[in-house]
PDB file of C-alpha atoms and ligand atoms in Angstrom:
ATOM      1  CA  MET O   1     -74.949 -31.892 -29.775  1.00 94.00           C
ATOM      2  CA  ILE O   2     -76.083 -35.486 -30.175  1.00 97.00           C
ATOM      3  CA  LYS O   3     -75.153 -38.002 -27.512  1.00 97.00           C
ATOM      4  CA  THR O   4     -75.693 -41.739 -27.189  1.00 98.00           C
ATOM      5  CA  VAL O   5     -75.803 -43.290 -23.742  1.00 98.00           C
ATOM      6  CA  ASP O   6     -75.295 -47.033 -23.225  1.00 97.00           C
ATOM      7  CA  LEU O   7     -76.819 -47.777 -26.602  1.00 98.00           C
ATOM      8  CA  TYR O   8     -77.462 -51.420 -27.549  1.00 98.00           C
ATOM      9  CA  LYS O   9     -79.161 -52.891 -30.614  1.00 98.00           C
ATOM     10  CA  SER O  10     -79.938 -56.527 -31.300  1.00 97.00           C
ATOM     11  CA  PHE O  11     -81.647 -58.151 -34.249  1.00 96.00           C
ATOM     12  CA  GLY O  12     -83.173 -61.308 -32.792  1.00 95.00           C
ATOM     13  CA  GLU O  13     -80.425 -63.045 -30.840  1.00 94.00           C
ATOM     14  CA  THR O  14     -77.644 -61.120 -32.559  1.00 96.00           C
ATOM     15  CA  GLU O  15     -76.249 -58.095 -30.774  1.00 97.00           C
ATOM     16  CA  VAL O  16     -75.099 -55.600 -33.383  1.00 97.00           C
ATOM     17  CA  LEU O  17     -74.354 -52.579 -31.170  1.00 98.00           C
ATOM     18  CA  THR O  18     -72.928 -52.889 -27.671  1.00 98.00           C
ATOM     19  CA  GLU O  19     -72.693 -50.145 -25.072  1.00 98.00           C
ATOM     20  CA  ILE O  20     -72.131 -47.199 -27.396  1.00 98.00           C
ATOM     21  CA  ASN O  21     -71.392 -44.043 -25.421  1.00 98.00           C
ATOM     22  CA  THR O  22     -70.405 -41.156 -27.616  1.00 96.00           C
ATOM     23  CA  GLU O  23     -70.876 -37.472 -28.356  1.00 96.00           C
ATOM     24  CA  PHE O  24     -71.198 -35.786 -31.722  1.00 97.00           C
ATOM     25  CA  GLU O  25     -70.308 -32.146 -31.253  1.00 96.00           C
ATOM     26  CA  ARG O  26     -72.013 -29.159 -32.801  1.00 96.00           C
ATOM     27  CA  GLY O  27     -70.056 -27.254 -35.450  1.00 96.00           C
ATOM     28  CA  LYS O  28     -67.786 -30.239 -36.070  1.00 96.00           C
ATOM     29  CA  THR O  29     -67.486 -32.959 -38.684  1.00 96.00           C
ATOM     30  CA  ASN O  30     -67.934 -36.187 -36.720  1.00 97.00           C
ATOM     31  CA  LEU O  31     -66.835 -39.229 -38.710  1.00 97.00           C
ATOM     32  CA  ILE O  32     -67.866 -42.824 -38.086  1.00 96.00           C
ATOM     33  CA  ILE O  33     -65.448 -45.381 -39.514  1.00 95.00           C
ATOM     34  CA  GLY O  34     -65.222 -49.145 -39.267  1.00 93.00           C
ATOM     35  CA  ALA O  35     -65.186 -52.292 -41.370  1.00 91.00           C
ATOM     36  CA  SER O  36     -68.165 -53.472 -43.388  1.00 91.00           C
ATOM     37  CA  GLY O  37     -70.765 -54.912 -41.048  1.00 93.00           C
ATOM     38  CA  SER O  38     -69.306 -53.248 -37.935  1.00 94.00           C
ATOM     39  CA  GLY O  39     -72.564 -51.422 -37.178  1.00 95.00           C
ATOM     40  CA  LYS O  40     -72.129 -47.888 -38.603  1.00 94.00           C
ATOM     41  CA  THR O  41     -75.455 -47.807 -40.454  1.00 92.00           C
ATOM     42  CA  THR O  42     -77.329 -49.432 -37.576  1.00 94.00           C
ATOM     43  CA  LEU O  43     -75.951 -46.809 -35.198  1.00 95.00           C
ATOM     44  CA  THR O  44     -76.941 -43.999 -37.545  1.00 94.00           C
ATOM     45  CA  LYS O  45     -80.430 -45.470 -37.987  1.00 92.00           C
ATOM     46  CA  CYS O  46     -80.841 -45.587 -34.192  1.00 94.00           C
ATOM     47  CA  ILE O  47     -79.728 -41.955 -33.978  1.00 94.00           C
ATOM     48  CA  VAL O  48     -82.146 -40.645 -36.612  1.00 91.00           C
ATOM     49  CA  GLY O  49     -84.965 -42.793 -35.268  1.00 91.00           C
ATOM     50  CA  LEU O  50     -85.384 -45.167 -38.210  1.00 89.00           C
ATOM     51  CA  ILE O  51     -84.963 -48.062 -35.769  1.00 93.00           C
ATOM     52  CA  LYS O  52     -85.372 -48.240 -32.008  1.00 94.00           C
ATOM     53  CA  PRO O  53     -82.398 -49.247 -29.875  1.00 97.00           C
ATOM     54  CA  THR O  54     -82.863 -52.320 -27.719  1.00 97.00           C
ATOM     55  CA  LYS O  55     -81.510 -50.373 -24.769  1.00 97.00           C
ATOM     56  CA  GLY O  56     -80.023 -46.943 -24.109  1.00 97.00           C
ATOM     57  CA  LYS O  57     -80.667 -43.367 -25.127  1.00 97.00           C
ATOM     58  CA  VAL O  58     -80.111 -40.994 -28.021  1.00 97.00           C
ATOM     59  CA  LEU O  59     -80.023 -37.430 -26.741  1.00 98.00           C
ATOM     60  CA  TYR O  60     -80.605 -34.392 -28.959  1.00 97.00           C
ATOM     61  CA  GLU O  61     -79.463 -31.360 -26.975  1.00 95.00           C
ATOM     62  CA  GLY O  62     -80.025 -33.458 -23.851  1.00 95.00           C
ATOM     63  CA  LYS O  63     -83.520 -34.747 -24.736  1.00 96.00           C
ATOM     64  CA  ASP O  64     -84.084 -38.473 -25.257  1.00 96.00           C
ATOM     65  CA  PHE O  65     -85.337 -38.903 -28.842  1.00 96.00           C
ATOM     66  CA  HIS O  66     -86.870 -42.322 -28.338  1.00 92.00           C
ATOM     67  CA  ALA O  67     -88.870 -41.080 -25.325  1.00 94.00           C
ATOM     68  CA  MET O  68     -90.350 -38.138 -27.276  1.00 95.00           C
ATOM     69  CA  ASP O  69     -93.953 -38.028 -28.482  1.00 95.00           C
ATOM     70  CA  PHE O  70     -94.831 -37.979 -32.193  1.00 94.00           C
ATOM     71  CA  GLN O  71     -94.846 -34.170 -32.476  1.00 94.00           C
ATOM     72  CA  GLU O  72     -91.503 -33.740 -30.694  1.00 94.00           C
ATOM     73  CA  LYS O  73     -89.904 -36.372 -32.949  1.00 94.00           C
ATOM     74  CA  LYS O  74     -91.318 -34.575 -35.992  1.00 90.00           C
ATOM     75  CA  GLU O  75     -89.722 -31.312 -34.839  1.00 91.00           C
ATOM     76  CA  ILE O  76     -86.325 -33.017 -34.518  1.00 93.00           C
ATOM     77  CA  ARG O  77     -86.711 -34.694 -37.925  1.00 91.00           C
ATOM     78  CA  LYS O  78     -87.343 -31.306 -39.516  1.00 89.00           C
ATOM     79  CA  LYS O  79     -83.948 -30.224 -38.254  1.00 93.00           C
ATOM     80  CA  ILE O  80     -82.138 -33.188 -39.843  1.00 93.00           C
ATOM     81  CA  GLY O  81     -80.628 -33.006 -43.314  1.00 91.00           C
ATOM     82  CA  PHE O  82     -79.565 -36.161 -45.156  1.00 89.00           C
ATOM     83  CA  LEU O  83     -76.982 -36.663 -47.841  1.00 87.00           C
ATOM     84  CA  PHE O  84     -77.428 -40.158 -49.211  1.00 79.00           C
ATOM     85  CA  GLN O  85     -75.038 -42.215 -51.305  1.00 75.00           C
ATOM     86  CA  GLY O  86     -75.479 -41.230 -54.968  1.00 62.00           C
ATOM     87  CA  GLY O  87     -77.392 -38.106 -53.948  1.00 63.00           C
ATOM     88  CA  ALA O  88     -80.774 -39.956 -53.946  1.00 76.00           C
ATOM     89  CA  LEU O  89     -82.339 -37.339 -56.178  1.00 84.00           C
ATOM     90  CA  PHE O  90     -85.744 -37.832 -57.795  1.00 87.00           C
ATOM     91  CA  ASP O  91     -84.840 -38.613 -61.421  1.00 90.00           C
ATOM     92  CA  SER O  92     -88.116 -37.365 -62.894  1.00 92.00           C
ATOM     93  CA  GLN O  93     -87.779 -33.960 -61.245  1.00 93.00           C
ATOM     94  CA  THR O  94     -85.533 -31.044 -62.141  1.00 95.00           C
ATOM     95  CA  VAL O  95     -82.822 -29.863 -59.757  1.00 95.00           C
ATOM     96  CA  GLU O  96     -85.090 -27.004 -58.681  1.00 95.00           C
ATOM     97  CA  GLU O  97     -88.010 -29.368 -57.985  1.00 94.00           C
ATOM     98  CA  ASN O  98     -85.703 -31.688 -56.033  1.00 94.00           C
ATOM     99  CA  LEU O  99     -84.590 -28.841 -53.782  1.00 94.00           C
ATOM    100  CA  GLN O 100     -88.089 -27.478 -53.427  1.00 94.00           C
ATOM    101  CA  PHE O 101     -89.430 -30.842 -52.246  1.00 91.00           C
ATOM    102  CA  PRO O 102     -88.544 -30.508 -48.516  1.00 87.00           C
ATOM    103  CA  LEU O 103     -89.709 -26.888 -48.544  1.00 91.00           C
ATOM    104  CA  ASP O 104     -93.091 -27.984 -49.985  1.00 92.00           C
ATOM    105  CA  MET O 105     -93.322 -30.782 -47.404  1.00 87.00           C
ATOM    106  CA  PHE O 106     -92.361 -28.882 -44.274  1.00 86.00           C
ATOM    107  CA  THR O 107     -92.907 -25.141 -44.772  1.00 88.00           C
ATOM    108  CA  ASN O 108     -95.655 -22.695 -45.709  1.00 91.00           C
ATOM    109  CA  GLN O 109     -93.286 -20.492 -47.670  1.00 93.00           C
ATOM    110  CA  THR O 110     -94.530 -18.635 -50.759  1.00 94.00           C
ATOM    111  CA  ALA O 111     -93.328 -19.709 -54.217  1.00 94.00           C
ATOM    112  CA  LYS O 112     -90.957 -16.709 -54.277  1.00 94.00           C
ATOM    113  CA  GLU O 113     -89.485 -17.539 -50.852  1.00 94.00           C
ATOM    114  CA  LYS O 114     -88.940 -21.160 -51.904  1.00 94.00           C
ATOM    115  CA  LEU O 115     -87.271 -20.151 -55.165  1.00 95.00           C
ATOM    116  CA  ASP O 116     -85.023 -17.700 -53.320  1.00 94.00           C
ATOM    117  CA  ARG O 117     -83.968 -20.462 -50.898  1.00 93.00           C
ATOM    118  CA  VAL O 118     -83.370 -22.932 -53.755  1.00 95.00           C
ATOM    119  CA  ASN O 119     -81.196 -20.378 -55.553  1.00 94.00           C
ATOM    120  CA  PHE O 120     -79.312 -19.508 -52.378  1.00 90.00           C
ATOM    121  CA  CYS O 121     -78.514 -23.195 -51.693  1.00 91.00           C
ATOM    122  CA  LEU O 122     -77.453 -23.875 -55.286  1.00 93.00           C
ATOM    123  CA  ASP O 123     -75.238 -20.812 -55.206  1.00 89.00           C
ATOM    124  CA  ARG O 124     -73.705 -22.027 -51.927  1.00 88.00           C
ATOM    125  CA  VAL O 125     -72.598 -25.290 -53.534  1.00 87.00           C
ATOM    126  CA  ASN O 126     -71.342 -23.460 -56.630  1.00 87.00           C
ATOM    127  CA  LEU O 127     -74.093 -24.714 -58.903  1.00 88.00           C
ATOM    128  CA  LYS O 128     -75.788 -21.530 -60.004  1.00 88.00           C
ATOM    129  CA  GLY O 129     -78.089 -21.854 -63.016  1.00 87.00           C
ATOM    130  CA  VAL O 130     -78.645 -25.622 -63.096  1.00 93.00           C
ATOM    131  CA  ASN O 131     -82.276 -25.263 -61.869  1.00 94.00           C
ATOM    132  CA  LYS O 132     -83.930 -26.737 -64.943  1.00 96.00           C
ATOM    133  CA  LEU O 133     -81.562 -29.661 -65.475  1.00 95.00           C
ATOM    134  CA  TYR O 134     -82.527 -33.250 -64.611  1.00 95.00           C
ATOM    135  CA  PRO O 135     -80.260 -35.490 -62.468  1.00 93.00           C
ATOM    136  CA  ALA O 136     -79.355 -37.575 -65.552  1.00 93.00           C
ATOM    137  CA  GLU O 137     -77.772 -34.458 -67.032  1.00 94.00           C
ATOM    138  CA  LEU O 138     -75.416 -33.999 -64.055  1.00 92.00           C
ATOM    139  CA  SER O 139     -72.034 -35.565 -63.237  1.00 89.00           C
ATOM    140  CA  GLY O 140     -71.610 -37.628 -60.038  1.00 87.00           C
ATOM    141  CA  GLY O 141     -69.947 -34.707 -58.262  1.00 87.00           C
ATOM    142  CA  MET O 142     -72.710 -32.307 -59.316  1.00 90.00           C
ATOM    143  CA  LYS O 143     -75.345 -34.759 -58.050  1.00 90.00           C
ATOM    144  CA  LYS O 144     -73.584 -34.831 -54.681  1.00 88.00           C
ATOM    145  CA  ARG O 145     -73.547 -31.036 -54.607  1.00 88.00           C
ATOM    146  CA  VAL O 146     -77.265 -30.925 -55.437  1.00 92.00           C
ATOM    147  CA  GLY O 147     -77.743 -33.489 -52.627  1.00 90.00           C
ATOM    148  CA  ILE O 148     -75.893 -31.161 -50.244  1.00 88.00           C
ATOM    149  CA  ALA O 149     -77.932 -28.174 -51.433  1.00 90.00           C
ATOM    150  CA  ARG O 150     -81.131 -30.143 -50.782  1.00 91.00           C
ATOM    151  CA  ALA O 151     -79.863 -31.256 -47.386  1.00 88.00           C
ATOM    152  CA  ILE O 152     -79.267 -27.649 -46.309  1.00 90.00           C
ATOM    153  CA  ALA O 153     -82.461 -26.233 -47.858  1.00 89.00           C
ATOM    154  CA  MET O 154     -84.305 -26.593 -44.540  1.00 88.00           C
ATOM    155  CA  LYS O 155     -81.446 -24.975 -42.565  1.00 90.00           C
ATOM    156  CA  PRO O 156     -80.722 -28.194 -40.671  1.00 93.00           C
ATOM    157  CA  GLN O 157     -79.204 -28.294 -37.235  1.00 96.00           C
ATOM    158  CA  TYR O 158     -78.021 -31.864 -37.868  1.00 96.00           C
ATOM    159  CA  LEU O 159     -76.545 -33.303 -41.064  1.00 95.00           C
ATOM    160  CA  PHE O 160     -76.073 -37.018 -41.800  1.00 94.00           C
ATOM    161  CA  CYS O 161     -73.901 -38.018 -44.751  1.00 92.00           C
ATOM    162  CA  ASP O 162     -73.695 -41.645 -45.817  1.00 90.00           C
ATOM    163  CA  GLU O 163     -70.448 -42.257 -47.690  1.00 89.00           C
ATOM    164  CA  PRO O 164     -70.442 -38.894 -49.458  1.00 88.00           C
ATOM    165  CA  ASN O 165     -67.413 -39.849 -51.563  1.00 86.00           C
ATOM    166  CA  SER O 166     -68.571 -43.130 -52.992  1.00 84.00           C
ATOM    167  CA  GLY O 167     -68.112 -43.213 -56.739  1.00 81.00           C
ATOM    168  CA  LEU O 168     -66.201 -39.928 -56.952  1.00 82.00           C
ATOM    169  CA  ASP O 169     -62.693 -39.289 -58.234  1.00 83.00           C
ATOM    170  CA  PRO O 170     -60.122 -38.140 -55.617  1.00 84.00           C
ATOM    171  CA  LYS O 171     -60.234 -34.455 -56.581  1.00 85.00           C
ATOM    172  CA  THR O 172     -64.026 -34.257 -56.544  1.00 83.00           C
ATOM    173  CA  SER O 173     -64.046 -36.219 -53.261  1.00 86.00           C
ATOM    174  CA  ILE O 174     -61.891 -33.545 -51.637  1.00 89.00           C
ATOM    175  CA  LEU O 175     -64.180 -30.789 -52.966  1.00 86.00           C
ATOM    176  CA  ILE O 176     -67.230 -32.552 -51.493  1.00 88.00           C
ATOM    177  CA  ASP O 177     -65.430 -33.199 -48.183  1.00 91.00           C
ATOM    178  CA  ASN O 178     -64.423 -29.579 -47.884  1.00 90.00           C
ATOM    179  CA  LEU O 179     -67.901 -28.391 -48.780  1.00 89.00           C
ATOM    180  CA  ILE O 180     -69.344 -30.538 -45.993  1.00 93.00           C
ATOM    181  CA  LYS O 181     -66.783 -29.157 -43.555  1.00 94.00           C
ATOM    182  CA  GLU O 182     -67.337 -25.528 -44.594  1.00 91.00           C
ATOM    183  CA  ILE O 183     -71.108 -25.847 -44.310  1.00 92.00           C
ATOM    184  CA  THR O 184     -70.746 -27.515 -40.907  1.00 95.00           C
ATOM    185  CA  HIS O 185     -68.695 -24.589 -39.597  1.00 95.00           C
ATOM    186  CA  GLU O 186     -70.627 -21.855 -41.374  1.00 92.00           C
ATOM    187  CA  TYR O 187     -74.045 -22.946 -40.085  1.00 92.00           C
ATOM    188  CA  ASP O 188     -72.814 -24.513 -36.820  1.00 96.00           C
ATOM    189  CA  ILE O 189     -74.317 -27.909 -37.688  1.00 96.00           C
ATOM    190  CA  THR O 190     -73.760 -31.207 -35.883  1.00 97.00           C
ATOM    191  CA  THR O 191     -72.523 -33.266 -38.820  1.00 97.00           C
ATOM    192  CA  ILE O 192     -72.127 -37.048 -38.822  1.00 97.00           C
ATOM    193  CA  VAL O 193     -70.397 -38.691 -41.769  1.00 96.00           C
ATOM    194  CA  ILE O 194     -70.151 -42.439 -42.349  1.00 95.00           C
ATOM    195  CA  THR O 195     -67.115 -43.072 -44.472  1.00 91.00           C
ATOM    196  CA  HIS O 196     -64.721 -45.725 -45.713  1.00 86.00           C
ATOM    197  CA  ASP O 197     -62.485 -43.110 -47.259  1.00 85.00           C
ATOM    198  CA  MET O 198     -59.233 -42.600 -45.375  1.00 86.00           C
ATOM    199  CA  ASN O 199     -58.556 -39.387 -47.306  1.00 85.00           C
ATOM    200  CA  SER O 200     -61.737 -37.981 -45.751  1.00 88.00           C
ATOM    201  CA  VAL O 201     -60.606 -39.077 -42.314  1.00 89.00           C
ATOM    202  CA  LEU O 202     -57.370 -37.146 -42.672  1.00 88.00           C
ATOM    203  CA  GLU O 203     -58.983 -34.212 -44.478  1.00 89.00           C
ATOM    204  CA  ILE O 204     -62.082 -33.454 -42.389  1.00 92.00           C
ATOM    205  CA  GLY O 205     -62.021 -35.824 -39.390  1.00 93.00           C
ATOM    206  CA  GLU O 206     -62.383 -33.361 -36.546  1.00 95.00           C
ATOM    207  CA  ASN O 207     -63.876 -36.139 -34.414  1.00 96.00           C
ATOM    208  CA  VAL O 208     -63.381 -39.703 -35.568  1.00 96.00           C
ATOM    209  CA  MET O 209     -65.138 -42.663 -33.986  1.00 96.00           C
ATOM    210  CA  PHE O 210     -64.002 -46.184 -34.837  1.00 95.00           C
ATOM    211  CA  ILE O 211     -66.510 -49.003 -34.467  1.00 96.00           C
ATOM    212  CA  HIS O 212     -65.324 -52.584 -34.353  1.00 94.00           C
ATOM    213  CA  GLU O 213     -67.810 -55.463 -34.133  1.00 95.00           C
ATOM    214  CA  GLY O 214     -70.509 -53.172 -32.742  1.00 97.00           C
ATOM    215  CA  ARG O 215     -68.375 -51.530 -30.049  1.00 97.00           C
ATOM    216  CA  LYS O 216     -66.798 -48.102 -29.987  1.00 97.00           C
ATOM    217  CA  LEU O 217     -63.124 -49.025 -29.803  1.00 95.00           C
ATOM    218  CA  TRP O 218     -61.482 -45.688 -30.358  1.00 95.00           C
ATOM    219  CA  GLU O 219     -62.262 -41.992 -30.683  1.00 96.00           C
ATOM    220  CA  GLY O 220     -60.039 -39.030 -31.493  1.00 95.00           C
ATOM    221  CA  SER O 221     -59.067 -36.383 -34.019  1.00 93.00           C
ATOM    222  CA  ARG O 222     -57.461 -36.855 -37.431  1.00 89.00           C
ATOM    223  CA  ARG O 223     -54.147 -35.865 -35.838  1.00 87.00           C
ATOM    224  CA  GLU O 224     -54.531 -38.477 -33.108  1.00 91.00           C
ATOM    225  CA  ILE O 225     -55.320 -41.160 -35.648  1.00 89.00           C
ATOM    226  CA  LEU O 226     -51.820 -40.684 -37.079  1.00 85.00           C
ATOM    227  CA  GLU O 227     -50.299 -41.344 -33.675  1.00 86.00           C
ATOM    228  CA  THR O 228     -52.519 -44.032 -32.183  1.00 88.00           C
ATOM    229  CA  ASN O 229     -51.173 -47.453 -31.367  1.00 88.00           C
ATOM    230  CA  ASN O 230     -54.605 -49.025 -30.984  1.00 88.00           C
ATOM    231  CA  ARG O 231     -54.115 -52.310 -32.794  1.00 88.00           C
ATOM    232  CA  GLU O 232     -57.537 -52.534 -34.472  1.00 88.00           C
ATOM    233  CA  VAL O 233     -57.444 -48.894 -35.601  1.00 87.00           C
ATOM    234  CA  VAL O 234     -53.954 -49.312 -37.011  1.00 86.00           C
ATOM    235  CA  GLU O 235     -54.954 -52.520 -38.841  1.00 86.00           C
ATOM    236  CA  PHE O 236     -58.049 -50.849 -40.290  1.00 86.00           C
ATOM    237  CA  VAL O 237     -56.760 -47.384 -41.182  1.00 83.00           C
ATOM    238  CA  TYR O 238     -53.275 -48.398 -42.259  1.00 78.00           C
ATOM    239  CA  ALA O 239     -54.197 -51.451 -44.283  1.00 74.00           C
ATOM    240  CA  SER O 240     -52.458 -50.054 -47.366  1.00 74.00           C
ATOM    241  CA  SER O 241     -48.733 -49.366 -47.658  1.00 77.00           C
ATOM    242  CA  PHE O 242     -49.607 -45.872 -48.912  1.00 74.00           C
ATOM    243  CA  MET O 243     -51.378 -45.067 -45.626  1.00 75.00           C
ATOM    244  CA  GLN O 244     -48.481 -46.592 -43.659  1.00 77.00           C
ATOM    245  CA  THR O 245     -46.114 -44.182 -45.420  1.00 80.00           C
ATOM    246  CA  ILE O 246     -48.339 -41.222 -44.525  1.00 75.00           C
ATOM    247  CA  ARG O 247     -48.299 -42.331 -40.888  1.00 75.00           C
ATOM    248  CA  GLU O 248     -44.543 -42.755 -40.815  1.00 78.00           C
ATOM    249  CA  LYS O 249     -43.947 -39.350 -42.442  1.00 77.00           C
ATOM    250  CA  ALA O 250     -46.375 -37.588 -40.093  1.00 76.00           C
ATOM    251  CA  ASN O 251     -44.746 -39.118 -37.045  1.00 72.00           C
ATOM    252  CA  LEU O 252     -41.242 -38.184 -38.158  1.00 64.00           C
ATOM    253  CA  LYS O 253     -42.095 -34.452 -38.229  1.00 63.00           C
TER     254      LYS O 253
HETATM  255  N1  ATP Q 301     -82.532 -55.322 -40.231  1.00 75.69           N
HETATM  256  C1  ATP Q 301     -81.554 -56.169 -39.896  1.00 75.69           C
HETATM  257  N2  ATP Q 301     -81.831 -57.416 -39.500  1.00 75.69           N
HETATM  258  C2  ATP Q 301     -80.847 -58.272 -39.143  1.00 75.69           C
HETATM  259  N3  ATP Q 301     -79.531 -57.952 -39.127  1.00 75.69           N
HETATM  260  C3  ATP Q 301     -79.185 -56.716 -39.514  1.00 75.69           C
HETATM  261  C4  ATP Q 301     -80.177 -55.762 -39.915  1.00 75.69           C
HETATM  262  N4  ATP Q 301     -79.536 -54.607 -40.235  1.00 75.69           N
HETATM  263  C5  ATP Q 301     -78.213 -54.842 -40.055  1.00 75.69           C
HETATM  264  N5  ATP Q 301     -78.014 -56.098 -39.629  1.00 75.69           N
HETATM  265  C6  ATP Q 301     -76.701 -56.698 -39.296  1.00 75.69           C
HETATM  266  O1  ATP Q 301     -76.031 -55.815 -38.428  1.00 75.69           O
HETATM  267  C7  ATP Q 301     -74.628 -55.821 -38.679  1.00 75.69           C
HETATM  268  C8  ATP Q 301     -74.163 -54.407 -38.882  1.00 75.69           C
HETATM  269  O2  ATP Q 301     -74.681 -53.911 -40.115  1.00 75.69           O
HETATM  270  P1  ATP Q 301     -74.509 -52.404 -40.568  1.00 75.69           P
HETATM  271  O3  ATP Q 301     -75.241 -52.253 -41.858  1.00 75.69           O
HETATM  272  O4  ATP Q 301     -74.880 -51.507 -39.462  1.00 75.69           O
HETATM  273  O5  ATP Q 301     -72.940 -52.330 -40.806  1.00 75.69           O
HETATM  274  P2  ATP Q 301     -72.072 -51.206 -41.530  1.00 75.69           P
HETATM  275  O6  ATP Q 301     -70.896 -50.983 -40.667  1.00 75.69           O
HETATM  276  O7  ATP Q 301     -72.916 -50.028 -41.838  1.00 75.69           O
HETATM  277  O8  ATP Q 301     -71.631 -51.929 -42.854  1.00 75.69           O
HETATM  278  P3  ATP Q 301     -71.273 -51.340 -44.323  1.00 75.69           P
HETATM  279  O9  ATP Q 301     -70.008 -50.549 -44.168  1.00 75.69           O
HETATM  280  O10 ATP Q 301     -71.068 -52.554 -45.145  1.00 75.69           O
HETATM  281  O11 ATP Q 301     -72.434 -50.502 -44.786  1.00 75.69           O
HETATM  282  C9  ATP Q 301     -74.413 -56.724 -39.879  1.00 75.69           C
HETATM  283  O12 ATP Q 301     -73.998 -57.986 -39.419  1.00 75.69           O
HETATM  284  C10 ATP Q 301     -75.793 -56.820 -40.519  1.00 75.69           C
HETATM  285  O13 ATP Q 301     -75.968 -58.055 -41.156  1.00 75.69           O
END
């Protein structure tokens, strides 16, 4: 579990995060939603240690990350997998080399052990046999799946996904969403997903946190989001008439 306690972040005079108290549960897909500029990325950066909060704590299994020494932070970082927008693959390396990269960096595994792990992860995301292809030879959805395979190569305890659906068609988006959810359950990972995609919220939002102007305004499940009367959440989530129809239909049942 990851927890934030009274977390604040300012850039100069500007306060970007205010009093964020939240919990991201293990074995669940925890979604962070909110308008552009509301503070989602800043919060995530504070959690993974890319920036230091102005005040407050980030607890990994109860231990304050920002109070840890270099070695302890390194141990936590080894347990974090990242899925970046666009996959963030190295274009000059094959799929196999991309997946092997974290294993080369952080493990002393033999070449055979690394290849076995690469093949296992590719198989898990239904991409058997693409080892020797380069990212340019893959579709957007395949790149995302390679990104997921790379993110799980190190058997992470924590998984951060930054807009995993950006640039994907609706069908592929659902496949990627479900893959993230399955992997989260299968390996009991604490998964945090930043998303703008309301389909994802309704599909995999086991825990949804809504940030508005740097404050946590609402938290609940995908079911609860259909029923909430919180004005800001309703304005954000149900901005389109299509989403309003979904809400009305769900609440009539
Ligand atoms: N390094 C920085 N220096 C100054 N201001 C920053 C910095 N990083 C972020 N901000 C400001 O913090 C606020 C929150 O930005 P953040 O990127 O966290 O929002 P976001 O919700 O992730 O937005 P988006 O959905 O567009 O990615 C914005 O007003 C942004 O300009």
